[in-house]
Coordinates of C-alpha atoms in Angstrom, one line a residue:
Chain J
X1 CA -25.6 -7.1 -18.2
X2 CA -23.1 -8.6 -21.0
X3 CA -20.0 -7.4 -22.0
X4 CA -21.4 -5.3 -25.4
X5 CA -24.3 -3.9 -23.0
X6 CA -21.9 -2.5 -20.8
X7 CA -19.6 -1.2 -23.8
X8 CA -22.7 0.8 -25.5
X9 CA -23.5 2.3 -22.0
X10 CA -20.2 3.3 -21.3
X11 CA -20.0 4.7 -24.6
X12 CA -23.5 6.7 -24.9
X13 CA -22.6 8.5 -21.3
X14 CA -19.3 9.0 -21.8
X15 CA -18.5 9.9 -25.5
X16 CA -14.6 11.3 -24.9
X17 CA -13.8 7.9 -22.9
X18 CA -12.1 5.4 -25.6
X19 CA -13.2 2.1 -24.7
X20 CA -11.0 -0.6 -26.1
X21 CA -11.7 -4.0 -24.9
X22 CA -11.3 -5.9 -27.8
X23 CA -7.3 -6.4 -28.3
X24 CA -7.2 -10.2 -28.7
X25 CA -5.7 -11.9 -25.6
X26 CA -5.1 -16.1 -25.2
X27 CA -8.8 -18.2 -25.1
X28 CA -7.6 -18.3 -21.7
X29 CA -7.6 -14.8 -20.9
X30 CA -11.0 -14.1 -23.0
X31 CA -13.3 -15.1 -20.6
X32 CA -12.0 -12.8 -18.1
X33 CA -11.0 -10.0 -20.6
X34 CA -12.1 -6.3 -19.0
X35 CA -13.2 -3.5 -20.8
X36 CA -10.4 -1.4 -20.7
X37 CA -11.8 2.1 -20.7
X38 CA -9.4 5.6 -21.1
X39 CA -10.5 8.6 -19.7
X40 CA -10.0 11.8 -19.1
X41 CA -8.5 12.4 -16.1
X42 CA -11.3 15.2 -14.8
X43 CA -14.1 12.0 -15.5
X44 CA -11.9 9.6 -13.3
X45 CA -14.0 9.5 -10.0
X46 CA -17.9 10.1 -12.4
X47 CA -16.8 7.4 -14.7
X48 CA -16.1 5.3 -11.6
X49 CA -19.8 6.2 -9.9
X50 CA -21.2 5.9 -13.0
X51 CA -19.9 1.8 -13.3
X52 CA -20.6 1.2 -9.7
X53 CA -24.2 2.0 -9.8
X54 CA -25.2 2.0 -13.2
X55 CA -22.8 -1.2 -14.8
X56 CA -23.2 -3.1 -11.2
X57 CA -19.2 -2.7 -10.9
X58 CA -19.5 -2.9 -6.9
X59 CA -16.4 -4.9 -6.5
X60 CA -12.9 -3.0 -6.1
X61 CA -10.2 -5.0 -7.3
X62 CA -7.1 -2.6 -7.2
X63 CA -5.9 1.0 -8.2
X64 CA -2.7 1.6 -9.0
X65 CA 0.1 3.9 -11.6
X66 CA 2.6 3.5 -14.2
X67 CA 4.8 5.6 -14.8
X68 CA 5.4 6.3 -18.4
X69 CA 8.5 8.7 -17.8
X70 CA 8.3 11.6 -20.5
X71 CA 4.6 10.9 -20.8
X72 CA 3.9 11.3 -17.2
X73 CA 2.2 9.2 -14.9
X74 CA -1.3 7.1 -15.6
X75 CA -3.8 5.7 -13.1
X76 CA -5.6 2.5 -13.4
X77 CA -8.4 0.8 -11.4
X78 CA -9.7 -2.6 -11.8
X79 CA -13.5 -3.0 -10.7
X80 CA -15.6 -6.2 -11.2
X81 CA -19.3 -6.4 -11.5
X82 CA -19.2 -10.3 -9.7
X83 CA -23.0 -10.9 -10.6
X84 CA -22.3 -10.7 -14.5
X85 CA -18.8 -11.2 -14.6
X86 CA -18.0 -8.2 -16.0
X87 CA -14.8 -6.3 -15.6
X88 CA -13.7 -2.7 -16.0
X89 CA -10.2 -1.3 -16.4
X90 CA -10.2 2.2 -15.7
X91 CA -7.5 4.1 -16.9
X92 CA -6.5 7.6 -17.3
X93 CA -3.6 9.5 -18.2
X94 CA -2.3 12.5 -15.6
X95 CA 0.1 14.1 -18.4
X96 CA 3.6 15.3 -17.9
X97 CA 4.7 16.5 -14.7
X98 CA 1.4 16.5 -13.2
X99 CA 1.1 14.1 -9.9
X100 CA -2.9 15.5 -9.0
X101 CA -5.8 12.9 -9.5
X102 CA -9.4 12.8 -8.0
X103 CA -9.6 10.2 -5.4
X104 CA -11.5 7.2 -5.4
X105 CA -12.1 6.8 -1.8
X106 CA -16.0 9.1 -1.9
X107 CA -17.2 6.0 -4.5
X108 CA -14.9 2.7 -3.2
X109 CA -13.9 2.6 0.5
X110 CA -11.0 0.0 -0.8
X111 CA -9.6 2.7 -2.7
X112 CA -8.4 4.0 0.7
X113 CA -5.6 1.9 1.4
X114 CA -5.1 1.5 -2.5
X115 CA -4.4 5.2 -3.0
X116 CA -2.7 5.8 0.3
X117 CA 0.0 2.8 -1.4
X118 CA -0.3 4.8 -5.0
X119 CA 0.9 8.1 -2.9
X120 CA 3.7 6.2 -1.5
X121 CA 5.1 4.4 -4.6
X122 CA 4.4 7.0 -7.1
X123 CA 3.5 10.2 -5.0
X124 CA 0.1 10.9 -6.9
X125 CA -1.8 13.2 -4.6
X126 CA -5.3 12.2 -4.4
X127 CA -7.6 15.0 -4.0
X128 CA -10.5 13.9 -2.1
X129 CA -8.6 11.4 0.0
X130 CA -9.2 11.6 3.7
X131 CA -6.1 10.2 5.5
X132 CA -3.3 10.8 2.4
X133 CA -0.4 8.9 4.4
X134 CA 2.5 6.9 3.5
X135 CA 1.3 3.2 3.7
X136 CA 3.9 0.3 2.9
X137 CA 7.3 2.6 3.8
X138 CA 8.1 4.7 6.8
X139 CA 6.7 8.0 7.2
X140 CA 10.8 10.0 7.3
X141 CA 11.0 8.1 3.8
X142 CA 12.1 10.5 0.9
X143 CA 11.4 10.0 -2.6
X144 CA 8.6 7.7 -4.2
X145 CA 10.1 4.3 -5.5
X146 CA 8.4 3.1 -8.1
X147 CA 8.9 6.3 -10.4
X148 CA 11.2 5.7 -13.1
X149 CA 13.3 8.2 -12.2
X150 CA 14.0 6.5 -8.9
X151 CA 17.3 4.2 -8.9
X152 CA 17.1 0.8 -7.6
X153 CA 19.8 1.7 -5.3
X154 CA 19.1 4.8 -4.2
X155 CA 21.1 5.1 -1.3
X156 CA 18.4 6.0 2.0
X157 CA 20.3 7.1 5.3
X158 CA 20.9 5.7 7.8
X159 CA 20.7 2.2 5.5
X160 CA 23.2 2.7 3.1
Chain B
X1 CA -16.7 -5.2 62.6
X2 CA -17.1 -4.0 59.6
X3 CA -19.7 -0.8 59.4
X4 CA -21.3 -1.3 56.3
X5 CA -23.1 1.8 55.8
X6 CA -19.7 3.9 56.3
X7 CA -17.9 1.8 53.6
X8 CA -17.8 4.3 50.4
X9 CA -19.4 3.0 47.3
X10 CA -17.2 1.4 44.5
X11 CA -18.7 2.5 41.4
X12 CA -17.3 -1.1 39.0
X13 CA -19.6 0.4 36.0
X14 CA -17.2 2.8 33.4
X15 CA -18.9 6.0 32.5
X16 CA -17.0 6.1 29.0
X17 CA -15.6 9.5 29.5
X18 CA -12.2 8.9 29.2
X19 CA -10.0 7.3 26.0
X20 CA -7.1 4.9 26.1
X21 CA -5.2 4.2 23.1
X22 CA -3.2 1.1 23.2
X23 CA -0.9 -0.6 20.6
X24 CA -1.2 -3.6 19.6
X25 CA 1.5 -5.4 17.7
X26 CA 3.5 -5.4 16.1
X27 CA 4.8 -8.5 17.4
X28 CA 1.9 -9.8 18.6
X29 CA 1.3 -13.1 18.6
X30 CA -1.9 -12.9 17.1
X31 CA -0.9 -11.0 14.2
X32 CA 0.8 -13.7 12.1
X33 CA 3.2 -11.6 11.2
X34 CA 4.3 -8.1 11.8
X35 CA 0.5 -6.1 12.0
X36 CA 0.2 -3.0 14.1
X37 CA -3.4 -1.7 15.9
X38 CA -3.2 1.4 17.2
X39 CA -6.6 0.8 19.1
X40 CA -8.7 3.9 20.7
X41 CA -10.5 2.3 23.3
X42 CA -13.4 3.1 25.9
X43 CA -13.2 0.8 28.6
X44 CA -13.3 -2.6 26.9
X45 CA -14.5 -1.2 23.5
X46 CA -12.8 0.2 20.7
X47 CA -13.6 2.6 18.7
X48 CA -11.1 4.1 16.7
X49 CA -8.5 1.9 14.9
X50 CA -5.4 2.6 12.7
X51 CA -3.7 -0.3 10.8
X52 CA 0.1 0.2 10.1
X53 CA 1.6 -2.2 7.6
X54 CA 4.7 -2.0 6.0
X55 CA 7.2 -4.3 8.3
X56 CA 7.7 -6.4 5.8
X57 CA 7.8 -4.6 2.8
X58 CA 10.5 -6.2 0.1
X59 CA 9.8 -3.8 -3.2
X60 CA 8.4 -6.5 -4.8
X61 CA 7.1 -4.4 -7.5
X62 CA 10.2 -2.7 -8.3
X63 CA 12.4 -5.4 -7.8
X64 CA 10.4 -7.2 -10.8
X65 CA 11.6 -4.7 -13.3
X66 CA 14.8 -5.9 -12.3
X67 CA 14.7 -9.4 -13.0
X68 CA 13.4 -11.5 -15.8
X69 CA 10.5 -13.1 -16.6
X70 CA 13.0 -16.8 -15.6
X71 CA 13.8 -15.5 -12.6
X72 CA 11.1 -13.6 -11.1
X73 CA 8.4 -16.5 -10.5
X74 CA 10.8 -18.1 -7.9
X75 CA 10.7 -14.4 -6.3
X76 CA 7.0 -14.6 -6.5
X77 CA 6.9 -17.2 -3.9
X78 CA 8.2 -14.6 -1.2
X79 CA 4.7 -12.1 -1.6
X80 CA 2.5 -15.0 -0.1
X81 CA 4.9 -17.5 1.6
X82 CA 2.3 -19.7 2.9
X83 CA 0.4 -20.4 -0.3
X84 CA 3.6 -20.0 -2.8
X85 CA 2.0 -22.3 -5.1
X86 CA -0.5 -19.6 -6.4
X87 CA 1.1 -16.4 -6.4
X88 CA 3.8 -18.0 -8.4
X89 CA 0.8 -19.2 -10.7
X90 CA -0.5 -15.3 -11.2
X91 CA 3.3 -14.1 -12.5
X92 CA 3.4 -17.1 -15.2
X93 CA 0.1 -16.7 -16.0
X94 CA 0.2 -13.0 -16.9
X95 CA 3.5 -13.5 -18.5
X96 CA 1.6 -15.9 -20.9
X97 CA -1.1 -14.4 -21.6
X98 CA 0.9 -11.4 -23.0
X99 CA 2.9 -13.6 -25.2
X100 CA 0.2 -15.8 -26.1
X101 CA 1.9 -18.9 -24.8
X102 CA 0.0 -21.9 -24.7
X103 CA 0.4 -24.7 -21.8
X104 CA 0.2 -28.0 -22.2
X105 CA -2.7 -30.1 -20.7
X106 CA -0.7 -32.0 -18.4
X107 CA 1.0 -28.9 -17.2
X108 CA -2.4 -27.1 -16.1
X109 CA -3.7 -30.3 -14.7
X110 CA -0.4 -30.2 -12.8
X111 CA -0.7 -26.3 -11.7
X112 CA -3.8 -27.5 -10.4
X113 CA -3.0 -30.2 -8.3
X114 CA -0.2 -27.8 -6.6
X115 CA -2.2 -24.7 -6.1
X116 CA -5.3 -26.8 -4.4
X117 CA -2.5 -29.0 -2.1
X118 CA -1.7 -25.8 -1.4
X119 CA -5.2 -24.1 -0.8
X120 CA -5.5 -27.2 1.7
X121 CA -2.2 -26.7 3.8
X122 CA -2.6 -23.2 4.0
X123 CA -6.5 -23.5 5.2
X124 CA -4.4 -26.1 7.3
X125 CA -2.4 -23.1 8.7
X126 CA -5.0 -20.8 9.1
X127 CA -7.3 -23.5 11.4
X128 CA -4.2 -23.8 13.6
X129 CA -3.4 -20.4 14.0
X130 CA -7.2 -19.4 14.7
X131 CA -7.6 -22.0 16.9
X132 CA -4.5 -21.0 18.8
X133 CA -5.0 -17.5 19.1
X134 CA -8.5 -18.3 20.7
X135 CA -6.8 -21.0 22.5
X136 CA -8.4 -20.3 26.0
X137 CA -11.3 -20.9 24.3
X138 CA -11.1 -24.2 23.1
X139 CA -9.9 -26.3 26.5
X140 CA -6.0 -26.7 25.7
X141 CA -5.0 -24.3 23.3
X142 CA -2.6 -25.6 21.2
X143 CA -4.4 -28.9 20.4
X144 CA -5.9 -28.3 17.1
X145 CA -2.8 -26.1 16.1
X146 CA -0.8 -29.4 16.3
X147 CA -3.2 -32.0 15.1
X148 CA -3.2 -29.0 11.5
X149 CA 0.8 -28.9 12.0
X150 CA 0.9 -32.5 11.7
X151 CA -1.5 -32.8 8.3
X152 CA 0.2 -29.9 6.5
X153 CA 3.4 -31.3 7.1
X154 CA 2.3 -34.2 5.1
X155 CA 1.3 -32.3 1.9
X156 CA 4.7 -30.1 2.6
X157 CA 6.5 -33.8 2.1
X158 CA 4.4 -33.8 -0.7
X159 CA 6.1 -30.7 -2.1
X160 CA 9.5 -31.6 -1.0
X161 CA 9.7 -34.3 -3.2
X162 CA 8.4 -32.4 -6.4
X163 CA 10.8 -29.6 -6.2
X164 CA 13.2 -30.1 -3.1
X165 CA 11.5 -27.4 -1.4
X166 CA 8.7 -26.8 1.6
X167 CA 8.2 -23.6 1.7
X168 CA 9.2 -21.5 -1.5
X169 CA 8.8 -24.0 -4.3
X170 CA 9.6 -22.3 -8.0
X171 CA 7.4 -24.9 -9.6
X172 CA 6.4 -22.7 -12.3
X173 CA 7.9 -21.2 -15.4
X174 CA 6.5 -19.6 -18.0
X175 CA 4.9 -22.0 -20.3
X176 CA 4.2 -24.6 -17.6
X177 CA 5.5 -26.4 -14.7
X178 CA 9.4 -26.9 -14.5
X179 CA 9.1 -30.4 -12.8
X180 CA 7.3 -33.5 -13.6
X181 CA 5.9 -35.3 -10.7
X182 CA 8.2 -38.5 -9.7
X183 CA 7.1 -41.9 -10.2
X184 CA 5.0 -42.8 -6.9
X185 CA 4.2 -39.4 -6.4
X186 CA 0.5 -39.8 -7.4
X187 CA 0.0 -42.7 -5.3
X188 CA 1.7 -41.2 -1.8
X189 CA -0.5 -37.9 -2.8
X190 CA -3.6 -39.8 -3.0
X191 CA -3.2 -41.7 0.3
X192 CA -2.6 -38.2 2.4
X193 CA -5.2 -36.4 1.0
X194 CA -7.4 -39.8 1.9
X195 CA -5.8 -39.1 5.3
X196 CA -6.2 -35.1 5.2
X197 CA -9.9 -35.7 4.0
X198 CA -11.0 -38.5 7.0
X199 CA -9.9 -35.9 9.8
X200 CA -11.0 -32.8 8.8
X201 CA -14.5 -33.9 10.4
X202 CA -12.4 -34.5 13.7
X203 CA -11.2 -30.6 13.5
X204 CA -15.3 -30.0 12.9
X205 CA -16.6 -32.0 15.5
X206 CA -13.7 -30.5 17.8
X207 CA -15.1 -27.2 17.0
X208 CA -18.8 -26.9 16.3
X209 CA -19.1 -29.3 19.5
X210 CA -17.5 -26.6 21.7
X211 CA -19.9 -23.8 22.8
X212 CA -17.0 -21.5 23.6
X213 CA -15.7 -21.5 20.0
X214 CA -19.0 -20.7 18.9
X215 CA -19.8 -17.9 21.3
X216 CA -16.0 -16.7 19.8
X217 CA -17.1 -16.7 16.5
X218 CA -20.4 -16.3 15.9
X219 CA -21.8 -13.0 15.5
X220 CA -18.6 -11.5 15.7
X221 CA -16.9 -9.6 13.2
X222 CA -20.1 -9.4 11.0
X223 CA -18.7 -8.0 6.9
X224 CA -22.1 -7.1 5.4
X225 CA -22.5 -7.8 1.4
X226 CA -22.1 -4.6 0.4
X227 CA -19.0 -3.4 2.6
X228 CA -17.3 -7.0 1.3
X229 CA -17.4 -5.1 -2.4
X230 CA -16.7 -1.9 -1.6
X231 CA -13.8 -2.9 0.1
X232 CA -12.7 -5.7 -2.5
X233 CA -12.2 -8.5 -0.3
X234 CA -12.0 -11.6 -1.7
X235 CA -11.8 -15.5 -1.3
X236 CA -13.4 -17.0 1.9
X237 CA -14.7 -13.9 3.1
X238 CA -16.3 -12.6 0.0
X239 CA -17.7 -16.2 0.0
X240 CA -18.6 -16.2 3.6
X241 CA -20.4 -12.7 3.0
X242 CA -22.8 -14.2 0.9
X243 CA -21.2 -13.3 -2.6
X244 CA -21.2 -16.2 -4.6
X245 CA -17.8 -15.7 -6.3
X246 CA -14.9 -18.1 -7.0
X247 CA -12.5 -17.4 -10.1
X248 CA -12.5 -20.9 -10.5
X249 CA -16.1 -21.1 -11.7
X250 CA -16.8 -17.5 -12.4
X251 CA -13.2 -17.5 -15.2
X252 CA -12.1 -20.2 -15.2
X253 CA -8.3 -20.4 -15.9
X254 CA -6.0 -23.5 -16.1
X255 CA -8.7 -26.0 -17.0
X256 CA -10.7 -25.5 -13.8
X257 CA -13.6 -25.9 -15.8
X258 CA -12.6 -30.1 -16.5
X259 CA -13.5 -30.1 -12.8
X260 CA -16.8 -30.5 -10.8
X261 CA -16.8 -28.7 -7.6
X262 CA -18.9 -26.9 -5.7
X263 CA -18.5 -23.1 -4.6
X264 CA -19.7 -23.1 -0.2
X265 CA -21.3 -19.7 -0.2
X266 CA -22.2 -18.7 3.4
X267 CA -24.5 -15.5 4.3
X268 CA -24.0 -14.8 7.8
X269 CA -20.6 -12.6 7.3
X270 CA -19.7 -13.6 10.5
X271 CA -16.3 -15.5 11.6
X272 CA -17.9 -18.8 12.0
X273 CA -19.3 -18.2 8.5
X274 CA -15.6 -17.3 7.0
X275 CA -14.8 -20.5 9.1
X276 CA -17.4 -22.7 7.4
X277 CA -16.5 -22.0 3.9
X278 CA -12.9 -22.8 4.7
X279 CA -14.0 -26.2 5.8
X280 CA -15.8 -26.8 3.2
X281 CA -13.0 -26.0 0.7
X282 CA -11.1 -28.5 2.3
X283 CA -13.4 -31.4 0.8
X284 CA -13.8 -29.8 -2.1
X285 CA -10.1 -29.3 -3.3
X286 CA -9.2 -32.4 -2.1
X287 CA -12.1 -33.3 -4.6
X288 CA -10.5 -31.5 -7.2
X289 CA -6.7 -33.2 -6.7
X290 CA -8.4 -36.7 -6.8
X291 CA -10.0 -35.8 -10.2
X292 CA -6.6 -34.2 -11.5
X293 CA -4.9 -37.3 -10.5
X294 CA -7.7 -39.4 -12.4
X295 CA -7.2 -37.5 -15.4
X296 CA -3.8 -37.0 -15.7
X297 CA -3.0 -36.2 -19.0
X298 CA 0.8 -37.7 -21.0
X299 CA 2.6 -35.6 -22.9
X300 CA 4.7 -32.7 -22.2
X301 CA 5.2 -30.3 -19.0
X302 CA 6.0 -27.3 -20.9
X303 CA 5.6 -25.5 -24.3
X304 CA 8.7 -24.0 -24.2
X305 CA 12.7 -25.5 -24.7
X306 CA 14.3 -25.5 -21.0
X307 CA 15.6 -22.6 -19.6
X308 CA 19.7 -22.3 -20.8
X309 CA 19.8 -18.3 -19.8
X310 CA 18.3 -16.1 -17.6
X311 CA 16.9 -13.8 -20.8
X312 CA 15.8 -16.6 -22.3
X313 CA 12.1 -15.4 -22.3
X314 CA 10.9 -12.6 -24.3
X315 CA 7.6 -11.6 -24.1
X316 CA 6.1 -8.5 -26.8
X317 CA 4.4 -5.8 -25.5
X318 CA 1.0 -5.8 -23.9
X319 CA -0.4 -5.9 -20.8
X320 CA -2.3 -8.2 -19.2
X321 CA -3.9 -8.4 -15.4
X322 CA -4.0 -12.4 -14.3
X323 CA -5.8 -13.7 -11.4
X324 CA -5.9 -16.7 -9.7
X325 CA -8.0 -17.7 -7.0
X326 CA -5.5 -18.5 -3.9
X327 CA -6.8 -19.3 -0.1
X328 CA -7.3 -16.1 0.2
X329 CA -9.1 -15.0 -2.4
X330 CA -8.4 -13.2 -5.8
X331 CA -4.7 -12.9 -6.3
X332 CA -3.7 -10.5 -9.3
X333 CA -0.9 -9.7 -11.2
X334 CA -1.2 -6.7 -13.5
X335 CA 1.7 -6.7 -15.4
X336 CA 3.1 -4.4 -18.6
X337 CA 5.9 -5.6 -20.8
X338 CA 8.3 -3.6 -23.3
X339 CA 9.2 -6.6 -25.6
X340 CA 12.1 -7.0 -23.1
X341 CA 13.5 -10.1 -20.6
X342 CA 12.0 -7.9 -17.8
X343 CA 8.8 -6.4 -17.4
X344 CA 8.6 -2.5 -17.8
X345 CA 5.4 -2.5 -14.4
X346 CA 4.2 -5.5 -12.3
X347 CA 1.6 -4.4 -9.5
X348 CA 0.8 -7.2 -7.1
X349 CA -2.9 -7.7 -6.0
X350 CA -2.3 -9.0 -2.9
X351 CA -5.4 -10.7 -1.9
X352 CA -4.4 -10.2 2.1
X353 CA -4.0 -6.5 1.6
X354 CA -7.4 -5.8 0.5
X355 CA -8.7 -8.7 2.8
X356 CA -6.9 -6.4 5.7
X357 CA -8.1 -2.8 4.4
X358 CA -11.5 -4.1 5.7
X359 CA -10.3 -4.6 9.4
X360 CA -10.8 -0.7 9.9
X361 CA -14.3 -0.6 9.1
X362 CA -15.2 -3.9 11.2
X363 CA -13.6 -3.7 14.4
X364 CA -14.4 -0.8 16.2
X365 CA -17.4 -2.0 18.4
X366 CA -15.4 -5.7 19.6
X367 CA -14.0 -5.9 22.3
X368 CA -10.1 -6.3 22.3
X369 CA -10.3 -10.0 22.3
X370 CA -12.8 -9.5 19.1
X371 CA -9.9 -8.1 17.2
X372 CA -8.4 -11.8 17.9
X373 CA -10.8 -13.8 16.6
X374 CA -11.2 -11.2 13.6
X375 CA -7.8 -11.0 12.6
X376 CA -7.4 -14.8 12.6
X377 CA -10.7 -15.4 10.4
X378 CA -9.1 -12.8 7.8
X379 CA -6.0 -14.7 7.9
X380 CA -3.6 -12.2 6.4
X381 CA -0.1 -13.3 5.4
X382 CA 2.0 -10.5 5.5
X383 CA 4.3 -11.1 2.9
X384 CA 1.1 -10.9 0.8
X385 CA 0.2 -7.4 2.6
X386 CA 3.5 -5.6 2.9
X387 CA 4.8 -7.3 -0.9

């Protein structure tokens, strides 16, 4: 499957994703370039079945969030198809104020620990998830870090 | 005299009624780091595991959107301390390609030389460690740990008189290397990797020779080809799984494609097949240095003037994900700039942590000295895992 295969596909199943691979990057950089493809949020975990069988995106690279203050939090997933060479960024907008996303974890079992970190760092609750638990910080820890909203030094007792 | 026939029975054989849960680590030796197992165990067997991570969490990610894109790539070091050379390369590289900032051919034949010396001292580390772990295994324990020791140490010299540094180097900068190698340099790297490249047969022989290392790694700790994807692991055990995937060859980056190489590819999943492709990488970086060397490029090291201020570099926004294939696989670094000194997101792929996620679905059905073996053949660096 080449890159323009896997654009028209994505585009004839999913006709609200907007599928945007083409910003020009270094020559580097082009050979590797993923198709960077924003969904709706209620699409996230079909969009992502829908690549792993029907695109050959079986490998999972990473999930993760930015958090675009105002403009709420976003999700993004990297997945590969390794036999092709074809990459997919995954992307989807929460909107403001909203921390609930469908959870990866029934389609990639690597999403697991990916999510589990997302929930920690961002506080996204992944519905669907089967073991939702802190992952990098301590379970008593209060406040997610990598929000915006979070101070670098945000004082947590009894390390102050 | 003993009356046998009043003796009671001992009954030796364990019914597996009853559960045990037992911690392992998270200072144990075998961990490498700071790794702890909560282990549900029948008897021998386990069958339940938890992973808990975290010990040596630094905030990498936030801290980045703190400093600038000068200063962080020295940080970068600190995620994977034992191969410093490539996640350093991932920060630069994403930096660069969001600015579109070319880098001069002598400077990626430079980055390559580094991050494959490094590729070898930390496979160097990891057949130690292994080895080590299994020790009671191998007839002595410790003695291919210090016969690795002693080669790495060699390439570290290497290192040391690049930068000044062994362990955390800050070789990189955005737009190419920030030291040019010293007259001499190429001549005392050639000779130790001629050295590094005659005894890694020694280490094989040592090994494949010894039918208790086999019966330690062989069949155990079986990753099937599609759990390997699922889970995302990469590097040697995505190789050693049978997927025949190196970013090298499959995206090139950094003129690996000026390079001939071969990608070892090994379908058994097991340890001892994670364990062959990390031998063969061995020769075949050591391959690569030697045709770097050969085809060392004049001219300059970077594209860029030399750094007089900390805010010197100003990338526009964009975003870009970079990956670099380091000793343990695919090492990423998505990052997203505002057109300021400091990026607005940076989100590690650690290649260990998703190398690690896979340990839950693998071990339960070893024994506890299984997990051993296992959690060597992953080797996980836990700066890498905890970020």
């Amino acid at each position: 499957m080449t890159r323009e295969q896997a654009k028209a596909l994505i585009g004839e199943r999913f006709s609200s994703a907007q599928v945007d691979g083409d910003a020009p990057t270094s020559a580097e950089a082009t050979a590797s370039r993923p198709i960077v493809v924003t969904l709706p949020v209620d699409q996230w975990t079909a969009f992502a079945q829908f690549a792993k069988t029907t695109l050959g995106c079986r490998f999972f690279s990473f999930s993760s969030a930015v958090d675009w203050k105002e403009q709420g939090l976003e999700v993004v997933a990297r997945i590969d198809n390794l036999d092709d060479g074809v990459g997919v960024m995954m992307k989807a907008r929460l909107g403001p104020g909203v921390s609930a996303c469908p959870s990866l974890v029934p389609v990639f079992r690597g999403a697991e620990w990916m999510e589990r970190e997302c929930y920690d760092m961002f506080g996204i609750q992944f519905e669907g998830h089967p073991d939702l638990r802190r992952m990098l910080l301590s379970d008593d820890w209060q406040g997610h870090p990598l929000l915006k909203s979070y101070a670098v030094d945000t004082p947590h007792p009894p390390y102050r | 005299m003993l009356d046998t026939a009043k003796t009671s029975k001992v009954e030796f054989d364990y019914s597996g009624g009853e559960r045990l849960t037992m911690n392992m680590g998270p200072q144990h030796p075998s961990a490498h780091g700071v790794f702890r197992a909560i282990l549900t165990l029948e008897g021998e067997t386990i069958v339940g595991v938890d992973a808990v991570i975290g010990y040596l969490h630094r905030c990498h990610e936030k801290l980045s959107e703190t400093l600038t894109y000068a200063q962080y790539p020295s940080i970068a070091s600190k995620t994977d301390y034992v191969a410093a050379m490539t996640s350093e390369l991932a920060y630069v590289m994403a930096a660069e390609q969001i600015g579109k900032i070319e880098v001069p051919k002598r400077a990626q034949y430079l980055r390559v030389i580094m991050a494959e010396l490094q590729r070898v001292a930390s496979h160097l580390l990891w057949l130690g460690t292994w080895c080590m772990d299994m020790g009671g295994a191998l007839g002595g324990g410790a003695t291919v740990f210090l016969y690795c020791i002693r080669e790495r140490e060699l390439i570290l010299d290497l290192f040391e008189s690049l930068v000044g540094a062994r362990l955390l180097y800050g070789f990189y900068q955005v737009g190419g290397t920030r030291y040019d190698i010293p007259d001499g340099w190429a001549q005392k790297c050639r000779e130790t990797i001629n050295l590094i490249d005659a005894r890694i047969g020694e280490y094989e022989s040592l090994l494949e020779d010894n039918p208790f290392f086999l019966a330690r790694a062989q069949g155990v700790g079986v990753i099937s080809r599609e759990l390997a994807e699922d889970v995302g692991i990469a590097g040697p055990l995505l190789r050693g799984s049978g997927v025949n995937f190196d970013l090298r060859r499959a995206a090139p980056y950094s003129s690996y494609e000026d390079f001939t190489f071969n990608v070892p590819v090994e379908t058994g999943g097991d340890c001892f097949a994670r364990y062959r492709v990390r031998m063969v990488e061995f020769r075949e970086s050591i391959a690569i240095v030697r045709q770097a060397l050969d085809r060392l490029p004049d001219g300059a090291i970077s594209s860029r003037p030399g750094l007089k201020s900390v805010a010197q570099i100003r990338i526009p926004k964009g975003e870009a994900y970079a990956r670099v294939e380091g000793p343990r696989g695919e090492v990423g670094c998505y990052l997203i700039a505002d057109g300021s000194a400091k990026p607005y997101r940076m989100k590690w792929r650690g290649a260990s942590f998703s190398n690690l996620a896979v340990l839950p679905h693998i071990i339960p059905g070893h024994k506890i000295a299984d997990v051993v073996a296992i959690m060597g053949s992953v080797d996980p660096v836990f700066g890498e895992v905890d970020r």
